[in-house]
PDB file of C-alpha atoms in Angstrom:
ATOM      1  CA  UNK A   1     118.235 128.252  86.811  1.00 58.00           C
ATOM      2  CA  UNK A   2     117.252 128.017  90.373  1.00 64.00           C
ATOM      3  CA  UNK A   3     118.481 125.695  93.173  1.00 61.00           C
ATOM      4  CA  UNK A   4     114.910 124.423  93.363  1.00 62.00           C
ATOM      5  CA  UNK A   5     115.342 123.723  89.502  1.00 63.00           C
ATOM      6  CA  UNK A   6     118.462 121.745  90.090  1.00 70.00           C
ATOM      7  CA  UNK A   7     116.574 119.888  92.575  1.00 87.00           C
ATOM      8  CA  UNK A   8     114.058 118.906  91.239  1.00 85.00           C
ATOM      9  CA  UNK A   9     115.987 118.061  88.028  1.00 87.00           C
ATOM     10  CA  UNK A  10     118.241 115.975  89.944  1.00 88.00           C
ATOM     11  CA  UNK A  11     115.180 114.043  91.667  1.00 89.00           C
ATOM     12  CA  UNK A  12     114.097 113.355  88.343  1.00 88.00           C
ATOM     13  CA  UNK A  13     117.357 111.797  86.813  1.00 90.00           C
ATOM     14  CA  UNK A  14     116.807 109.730  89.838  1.00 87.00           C
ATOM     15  CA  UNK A  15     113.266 108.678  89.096  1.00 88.00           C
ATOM     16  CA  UNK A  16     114.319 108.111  85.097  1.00 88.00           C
ATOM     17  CA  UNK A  17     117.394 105.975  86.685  1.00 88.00           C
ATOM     18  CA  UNK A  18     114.822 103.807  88.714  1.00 88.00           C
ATOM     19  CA  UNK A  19     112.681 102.835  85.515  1.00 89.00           C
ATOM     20  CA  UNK A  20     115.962 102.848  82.859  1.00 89.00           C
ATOM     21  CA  UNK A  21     116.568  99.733  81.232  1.00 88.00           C
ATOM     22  CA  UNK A  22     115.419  97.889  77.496  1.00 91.00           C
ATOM     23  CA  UNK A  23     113.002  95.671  79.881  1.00 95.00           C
ATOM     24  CA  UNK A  24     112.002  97.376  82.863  1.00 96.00           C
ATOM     25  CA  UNK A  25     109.110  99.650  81.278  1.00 94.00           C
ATOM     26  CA  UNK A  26     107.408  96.619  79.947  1.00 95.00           C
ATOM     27  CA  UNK A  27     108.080  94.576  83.253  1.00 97.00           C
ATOM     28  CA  UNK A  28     106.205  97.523  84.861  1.00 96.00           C
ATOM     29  CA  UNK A  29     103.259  97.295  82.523  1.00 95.00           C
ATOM     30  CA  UNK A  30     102.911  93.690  82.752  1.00 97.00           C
ATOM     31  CA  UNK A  31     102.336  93.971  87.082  1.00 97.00           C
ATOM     32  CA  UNK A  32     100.452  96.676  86.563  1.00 95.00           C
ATOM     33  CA  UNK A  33      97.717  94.647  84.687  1.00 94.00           C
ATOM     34  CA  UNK A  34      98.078  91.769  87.142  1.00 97.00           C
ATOM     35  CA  UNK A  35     100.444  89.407  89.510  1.00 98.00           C
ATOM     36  CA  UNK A  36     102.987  87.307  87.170  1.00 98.00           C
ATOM     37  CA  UNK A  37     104.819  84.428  87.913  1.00 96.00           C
ATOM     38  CA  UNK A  38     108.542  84.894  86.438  1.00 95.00           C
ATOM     39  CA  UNK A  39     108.087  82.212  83.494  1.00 94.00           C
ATOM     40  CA  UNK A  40     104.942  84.272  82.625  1.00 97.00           C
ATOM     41  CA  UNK A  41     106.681  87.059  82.340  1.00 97.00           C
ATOM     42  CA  UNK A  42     109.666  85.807  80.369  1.00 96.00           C
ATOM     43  CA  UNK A  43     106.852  84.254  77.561  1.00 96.00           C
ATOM     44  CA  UNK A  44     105.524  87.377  77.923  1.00 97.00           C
ATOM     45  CA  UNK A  45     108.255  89.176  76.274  1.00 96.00           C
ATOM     46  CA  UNK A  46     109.752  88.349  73.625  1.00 94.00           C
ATOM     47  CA  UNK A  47     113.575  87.977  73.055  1.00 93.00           C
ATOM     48  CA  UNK A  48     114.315  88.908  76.945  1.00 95.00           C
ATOM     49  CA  UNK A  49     116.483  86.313  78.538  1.00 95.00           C
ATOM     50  CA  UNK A  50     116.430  84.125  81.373  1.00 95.00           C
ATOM     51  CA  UNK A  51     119.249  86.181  82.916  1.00 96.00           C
ATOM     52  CA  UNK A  52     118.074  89.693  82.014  1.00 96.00           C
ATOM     53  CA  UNK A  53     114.872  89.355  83.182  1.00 97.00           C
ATOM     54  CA  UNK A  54     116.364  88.226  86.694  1.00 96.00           C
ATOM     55  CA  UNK A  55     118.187  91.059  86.284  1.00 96.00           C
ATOM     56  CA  UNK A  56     116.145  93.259  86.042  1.00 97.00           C
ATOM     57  CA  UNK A  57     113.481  92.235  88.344  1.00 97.00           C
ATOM     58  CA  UNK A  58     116.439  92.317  91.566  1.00 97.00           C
ATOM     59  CA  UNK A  59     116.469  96.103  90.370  1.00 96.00           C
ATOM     60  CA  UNK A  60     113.158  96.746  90.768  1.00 97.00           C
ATOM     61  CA  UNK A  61     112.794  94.765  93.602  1.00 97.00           C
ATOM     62  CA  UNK A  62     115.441  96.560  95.414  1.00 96.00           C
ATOM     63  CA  UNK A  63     114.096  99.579  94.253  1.00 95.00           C
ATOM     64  CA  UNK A  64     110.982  98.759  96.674  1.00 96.00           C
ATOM     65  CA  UNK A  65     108.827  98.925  93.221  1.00 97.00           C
ATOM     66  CA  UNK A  66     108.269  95.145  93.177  1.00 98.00           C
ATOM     67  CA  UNK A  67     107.406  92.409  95.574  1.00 98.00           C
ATOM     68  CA  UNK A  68     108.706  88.684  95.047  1.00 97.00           C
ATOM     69  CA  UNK A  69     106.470  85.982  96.834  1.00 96.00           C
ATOM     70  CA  UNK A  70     108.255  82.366  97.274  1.00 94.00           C
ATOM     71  CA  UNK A  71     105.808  79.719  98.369  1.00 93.00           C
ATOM     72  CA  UNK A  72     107.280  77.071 100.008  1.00 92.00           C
ATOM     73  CA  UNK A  73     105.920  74.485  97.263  1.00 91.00           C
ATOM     74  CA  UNK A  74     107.111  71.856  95.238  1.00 91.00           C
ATOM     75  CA  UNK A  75     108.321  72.784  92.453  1.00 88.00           C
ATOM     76  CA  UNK A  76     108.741  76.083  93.648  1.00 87.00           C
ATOM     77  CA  UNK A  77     106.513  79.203  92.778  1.00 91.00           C
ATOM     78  CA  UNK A  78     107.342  82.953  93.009  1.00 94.00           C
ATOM     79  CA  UNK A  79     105.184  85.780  92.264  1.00 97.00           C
ATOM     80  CA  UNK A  80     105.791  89.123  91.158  1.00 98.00           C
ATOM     81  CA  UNK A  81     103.431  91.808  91.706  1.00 97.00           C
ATOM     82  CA  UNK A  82     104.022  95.949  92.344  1.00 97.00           C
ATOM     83  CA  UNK A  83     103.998  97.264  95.457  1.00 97.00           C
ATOM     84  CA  UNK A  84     101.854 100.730  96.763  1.00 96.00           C
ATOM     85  CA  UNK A  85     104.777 102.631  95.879  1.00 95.00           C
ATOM     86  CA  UNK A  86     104.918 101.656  91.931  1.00 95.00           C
ATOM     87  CA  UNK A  87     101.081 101.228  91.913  1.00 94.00           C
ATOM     88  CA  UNK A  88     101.069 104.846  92.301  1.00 94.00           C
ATOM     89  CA  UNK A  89     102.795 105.295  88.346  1.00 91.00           C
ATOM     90  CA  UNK A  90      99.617 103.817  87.094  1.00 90.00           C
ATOM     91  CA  UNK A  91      97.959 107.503  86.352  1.00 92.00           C
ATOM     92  CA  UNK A  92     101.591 108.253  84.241  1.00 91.00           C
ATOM     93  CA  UNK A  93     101.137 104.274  82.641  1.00 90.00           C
ATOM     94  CA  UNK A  94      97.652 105.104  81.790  1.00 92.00           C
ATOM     95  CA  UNK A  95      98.638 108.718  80.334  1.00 93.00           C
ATOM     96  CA  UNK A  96     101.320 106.799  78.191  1.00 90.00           C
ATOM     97  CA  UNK A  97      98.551 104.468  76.804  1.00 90.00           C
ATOM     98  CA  UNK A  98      95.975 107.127  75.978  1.00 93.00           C
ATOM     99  CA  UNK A  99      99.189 108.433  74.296  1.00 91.00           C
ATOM    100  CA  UNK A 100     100.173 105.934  72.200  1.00 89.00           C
ATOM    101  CA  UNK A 101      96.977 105.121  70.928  1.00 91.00           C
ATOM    102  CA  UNK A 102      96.326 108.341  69.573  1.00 90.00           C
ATOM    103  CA  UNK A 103     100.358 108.731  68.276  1.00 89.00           C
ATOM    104  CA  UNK A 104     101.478 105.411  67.875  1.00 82.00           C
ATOM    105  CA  UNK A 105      99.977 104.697  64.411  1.00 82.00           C
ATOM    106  CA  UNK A 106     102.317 107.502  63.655  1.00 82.00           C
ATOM    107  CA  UNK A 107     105.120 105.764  64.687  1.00 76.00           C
ATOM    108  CA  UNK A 108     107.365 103.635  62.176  1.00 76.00           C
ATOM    109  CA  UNK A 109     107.541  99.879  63.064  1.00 75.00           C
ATOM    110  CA  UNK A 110     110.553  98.581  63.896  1.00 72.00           C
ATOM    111  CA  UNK A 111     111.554  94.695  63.329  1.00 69.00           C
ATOM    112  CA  UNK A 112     112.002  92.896  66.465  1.00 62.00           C
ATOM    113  CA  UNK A 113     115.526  92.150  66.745  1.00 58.00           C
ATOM    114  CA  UNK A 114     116.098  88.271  67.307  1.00 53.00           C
ATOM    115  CA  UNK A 115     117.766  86.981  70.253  1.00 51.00           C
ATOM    116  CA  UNK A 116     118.793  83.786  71.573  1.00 49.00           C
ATOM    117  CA  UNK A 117     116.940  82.173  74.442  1.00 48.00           C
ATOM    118  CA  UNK A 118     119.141  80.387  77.287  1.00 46.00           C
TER     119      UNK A 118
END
């Protein structure tokens, strides 16, 4: 193994680290079809709670892969939406889709575990 190998292997623990999570993945998908409000996104997907999904959004927000909007309204709104720097995944979100729908009848179904919602 090269050093270049260990580089770039280490870059890419750091990518994986920036997109690990149960949620994140599907976050991701969602702003990358279109901007979401954060009770959009938590009907959106099921059995993620309230907390979680804050969560994980101040990840990927801090991460610089998502922008949160608050407009000075009552009640409040904030938006969620992917910045330049996540938009550029969407060739590697698009590969994963062409993917899946040629393997993913393949795939066994799982059951959707059941959480509760706070």
């Amino acid at each position: 193994m090269t050093a270049t190998d260990f580089t770039m292997q280490h870059e890419m623990r750091r990518a994986f680290a920036m997109l690990s999570g149960k949620w994140k993945l599907e976050i991701m998908w969602l702003l990358h079809q279109r901007v979401h409000r954060f009770g959009e996104l938590r009907k959106a997907i099921p059995g993620i709670t309230q907390h979680m999904l804050t969560a994980q959004l101040r990840e990927l927000e801090a991460d610089g892969l998502i922008t949160r909007t608050v407009f000075a309204e009552v009640p409040p709104r904030v938006e969620y939406e992917m910045t330049a720097k996540a938009r550029g995944l969407g060739p590697t979100m698009e590969a994963l889709a062409a993917w899946w729908s040629e393997h993913g009848t393949s795939s066994p179904v799982r059951p959707t575990p059941r959480y509760h919602r706070d």
